[in-house]
Coordinates of C-alpha atoms in Angstrom, one line a residue:
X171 CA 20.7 97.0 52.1
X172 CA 24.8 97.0 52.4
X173 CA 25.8 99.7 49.9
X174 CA 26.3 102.8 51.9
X175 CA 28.1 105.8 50.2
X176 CA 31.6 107.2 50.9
X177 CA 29.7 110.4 52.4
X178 CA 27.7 107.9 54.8
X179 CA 31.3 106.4 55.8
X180 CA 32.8 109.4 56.2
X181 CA 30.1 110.6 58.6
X182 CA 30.0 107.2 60.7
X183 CA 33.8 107.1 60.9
X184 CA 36.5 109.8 61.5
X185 CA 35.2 113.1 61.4
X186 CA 35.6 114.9 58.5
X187 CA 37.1 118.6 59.2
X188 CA 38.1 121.7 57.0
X189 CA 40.7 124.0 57.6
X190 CA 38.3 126.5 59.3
X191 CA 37.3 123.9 61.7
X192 CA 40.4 122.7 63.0
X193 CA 41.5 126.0 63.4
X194 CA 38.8 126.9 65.7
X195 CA 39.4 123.7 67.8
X196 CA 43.3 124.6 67.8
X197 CA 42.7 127.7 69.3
X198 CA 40.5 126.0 71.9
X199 CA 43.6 123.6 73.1
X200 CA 46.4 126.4 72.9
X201 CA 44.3 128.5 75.6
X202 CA 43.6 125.8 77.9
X203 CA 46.5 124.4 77.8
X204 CA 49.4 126.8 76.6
X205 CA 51.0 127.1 72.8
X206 CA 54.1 125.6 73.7
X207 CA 52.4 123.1 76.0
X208 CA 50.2 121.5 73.5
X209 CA 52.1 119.0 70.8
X210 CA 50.7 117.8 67.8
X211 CA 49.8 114.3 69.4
X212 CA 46.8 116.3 71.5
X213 CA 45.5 117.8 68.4
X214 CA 45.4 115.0 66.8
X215 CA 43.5 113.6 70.3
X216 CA 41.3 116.6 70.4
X217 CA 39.9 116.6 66.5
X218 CA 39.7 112.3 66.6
X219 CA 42.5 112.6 63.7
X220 CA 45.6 111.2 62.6
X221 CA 48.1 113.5 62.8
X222 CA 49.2 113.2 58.7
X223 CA 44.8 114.2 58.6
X224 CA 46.0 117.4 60.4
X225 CA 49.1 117.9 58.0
X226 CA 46.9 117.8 55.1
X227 CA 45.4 121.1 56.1
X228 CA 48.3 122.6 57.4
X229 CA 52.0 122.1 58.2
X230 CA 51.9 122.4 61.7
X231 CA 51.1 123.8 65.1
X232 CA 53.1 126.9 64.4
X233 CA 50.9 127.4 61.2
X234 CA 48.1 127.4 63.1
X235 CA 49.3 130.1 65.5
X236 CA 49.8 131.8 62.9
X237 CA 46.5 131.5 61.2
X238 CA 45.0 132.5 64.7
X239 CA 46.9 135.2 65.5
X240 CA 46.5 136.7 62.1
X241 CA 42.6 137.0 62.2
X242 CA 42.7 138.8 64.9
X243 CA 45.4 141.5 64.2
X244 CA 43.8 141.5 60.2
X245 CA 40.8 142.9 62.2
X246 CA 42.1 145.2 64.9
X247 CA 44.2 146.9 61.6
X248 CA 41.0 147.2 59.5
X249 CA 39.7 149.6 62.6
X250 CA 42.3 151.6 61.9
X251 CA 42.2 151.4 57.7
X252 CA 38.0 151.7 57.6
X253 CA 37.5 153.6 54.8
X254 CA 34.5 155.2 56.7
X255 CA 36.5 156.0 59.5
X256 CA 38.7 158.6 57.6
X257 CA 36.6 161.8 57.0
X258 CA 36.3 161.9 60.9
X259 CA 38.3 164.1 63.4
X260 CA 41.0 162.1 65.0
X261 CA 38.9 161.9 68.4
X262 CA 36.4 160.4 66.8
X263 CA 38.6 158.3 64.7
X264 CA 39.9 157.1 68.2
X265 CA 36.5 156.8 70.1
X266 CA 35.9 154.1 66.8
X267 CA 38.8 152.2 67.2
X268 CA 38.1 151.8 70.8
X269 CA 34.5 151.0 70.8
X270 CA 35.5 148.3 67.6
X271 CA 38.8 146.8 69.2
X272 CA 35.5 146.0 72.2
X273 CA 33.4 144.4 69.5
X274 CA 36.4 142.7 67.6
X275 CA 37.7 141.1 70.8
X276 CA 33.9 140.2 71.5
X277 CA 33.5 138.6 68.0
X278 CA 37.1 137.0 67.9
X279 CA 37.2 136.2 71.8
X280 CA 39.3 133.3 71.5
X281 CA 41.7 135.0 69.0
X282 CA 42.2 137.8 70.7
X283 CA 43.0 135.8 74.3
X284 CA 45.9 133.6 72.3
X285 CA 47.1 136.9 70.8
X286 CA 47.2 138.2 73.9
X287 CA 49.2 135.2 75.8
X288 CA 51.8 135.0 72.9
X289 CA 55.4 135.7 74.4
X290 CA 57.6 135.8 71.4
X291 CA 59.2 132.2 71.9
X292 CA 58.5 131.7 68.1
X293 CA 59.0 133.3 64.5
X294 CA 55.8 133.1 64.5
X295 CA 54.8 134.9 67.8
X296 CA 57.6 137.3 67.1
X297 CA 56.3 138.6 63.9
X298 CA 52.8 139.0 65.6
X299 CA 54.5 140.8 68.8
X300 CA 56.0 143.2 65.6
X301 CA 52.5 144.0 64.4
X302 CA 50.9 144.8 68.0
X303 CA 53.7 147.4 68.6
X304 CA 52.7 148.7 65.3
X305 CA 49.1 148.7 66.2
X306 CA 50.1 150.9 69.6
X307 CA 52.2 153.0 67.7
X308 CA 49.6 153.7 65.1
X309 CA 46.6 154.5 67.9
X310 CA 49.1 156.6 69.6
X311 CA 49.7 158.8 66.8
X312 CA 46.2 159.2 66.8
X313 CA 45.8 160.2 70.4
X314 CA 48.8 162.8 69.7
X315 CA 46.7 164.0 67.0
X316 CA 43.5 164.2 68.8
X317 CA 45.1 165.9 71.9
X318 CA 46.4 168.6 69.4
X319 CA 42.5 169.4 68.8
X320 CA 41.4 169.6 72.1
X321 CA 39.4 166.3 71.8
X322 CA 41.6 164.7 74.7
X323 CA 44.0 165.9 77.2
X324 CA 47.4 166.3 76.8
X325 CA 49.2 166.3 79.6
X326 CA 49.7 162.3 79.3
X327 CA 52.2 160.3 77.5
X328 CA 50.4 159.4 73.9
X329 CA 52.3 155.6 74.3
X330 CA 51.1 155.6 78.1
X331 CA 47.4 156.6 76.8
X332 CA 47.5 154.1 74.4
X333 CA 48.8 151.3 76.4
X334 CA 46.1 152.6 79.2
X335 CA 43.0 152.0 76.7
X336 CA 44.0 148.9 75.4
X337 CA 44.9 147.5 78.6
X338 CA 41.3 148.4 79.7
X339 CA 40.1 146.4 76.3
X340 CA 42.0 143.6 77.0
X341 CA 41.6 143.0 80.2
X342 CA 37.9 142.0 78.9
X343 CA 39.3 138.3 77.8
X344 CA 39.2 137.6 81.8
X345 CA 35.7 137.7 82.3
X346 CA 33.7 138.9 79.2
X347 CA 31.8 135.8 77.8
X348 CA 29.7 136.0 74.4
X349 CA 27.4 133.7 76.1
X350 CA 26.1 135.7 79.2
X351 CA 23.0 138.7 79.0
X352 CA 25.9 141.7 78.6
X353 CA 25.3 143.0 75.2
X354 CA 28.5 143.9 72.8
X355 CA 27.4 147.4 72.2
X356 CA 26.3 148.1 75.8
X357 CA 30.1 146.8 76.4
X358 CA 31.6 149.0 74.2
X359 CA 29.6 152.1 75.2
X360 CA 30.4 151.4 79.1
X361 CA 34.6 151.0 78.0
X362 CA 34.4 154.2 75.9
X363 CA 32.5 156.2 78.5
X364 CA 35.2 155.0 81.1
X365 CA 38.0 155.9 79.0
X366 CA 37.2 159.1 77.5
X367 CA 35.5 160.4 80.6
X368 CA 38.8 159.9 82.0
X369 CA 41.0 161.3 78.9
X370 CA 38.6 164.2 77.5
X371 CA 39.4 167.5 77.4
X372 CA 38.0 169.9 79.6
X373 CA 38.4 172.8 77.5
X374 CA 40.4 175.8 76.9
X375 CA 42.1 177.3 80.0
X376 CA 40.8 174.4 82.4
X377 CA 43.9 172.8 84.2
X378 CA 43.6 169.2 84.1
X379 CA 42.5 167.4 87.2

């Protein structure tokens, strides 16, 4: 029998890809080989596309970025804007965001690395360099905030702090795989126990070590 549906054809010739999808494999190509080293033409190679398939989803590579970058900042902010997260002090506010920025960078793992390598050559990466400054700035308000209750210590920089517990969180995109026998929440209990072991208070009258 020769009739075979357009879904059949679809399926037995180019590969038929949503947004979503291409998205995903994008991100794949910009952290193996670099943003501004991958062109449209290796998309296009990657997904088994034309390149005016690709345009029909989106306008381009910087889109893309975009798009990328943008998930994983929308959920680093929502740490910080979780509606169950406001009744708590502001140590424990921070203690949150640091145990979730472990399990958002888990969850979003390639994301998170491309956020992480962008350099600002762009619009693009330029307005997602603006909203991980704002990011810092809003966990180091906390940290100020939390040191004025005796959570933390105080006797370090609130902008140093806060660069010193996301560094530890980032530094996680080198080796951390979602793959291997470590499990997220044993992750995120081992980087909060290493950074607020470090930064906790020890109490009224106790110089800091």
């Amino acid at each position: 029998m020769n009739d075979v549906s357009a879904q059949d054809r679809g399926r037995r010739g180019r590969p038929n890809y949503d947004r979503e999808t291409i998205l995903g494999i994008a991100v794949e190509v910009f952290n193996e080989r670099g943003y501004d080293g991958t062109g449209m033409e290796e998309l296009a190679r990657r997904l088994g596309l034309s390149k005016s398939s690709i345009y029909h989803h989106v306008s381009g590579k910087e889109e893309l970025l975009g798009l990328a970058v943008g998930r994983a900042l929308d959920a680093l902010f929502a740490l910080i804007d979780e509606p169950a997260a406001a009744g708590l002090t502001p140590t424990a506010r921070l203690e949150h965001i640091v145990r979730g920025s472990v399990e958002v960078l888990a969850a979003e793992l390639p994301y998170v690395t491309l956020l992480l390598r962008v350099h600002g050559n762009s619009a693009t990466e330029q307005r997602a360099l603006k909203r991980r400054r704002e990011f810092d700035h809003r966990v180091a308000e906390l940290v100020v905030l939390a040191a004025r209750e005796g959570g933390i210590r105080a006797d370090i920089d609130p902008h140093l702090a806060s660069r010193l517990i996301f560094g530890t969180v980032n530094s996680l995109i080198e080796w951390y795989r979602p793959d291997g026998e470590l499990p997220v929440p044993v992750l995120a209990d081992a980087v909060a126990t290493l950074v607020f072991d470090g930064l906790r208070s020890a109490g009224p009258g106790t110089p800091p070590r």
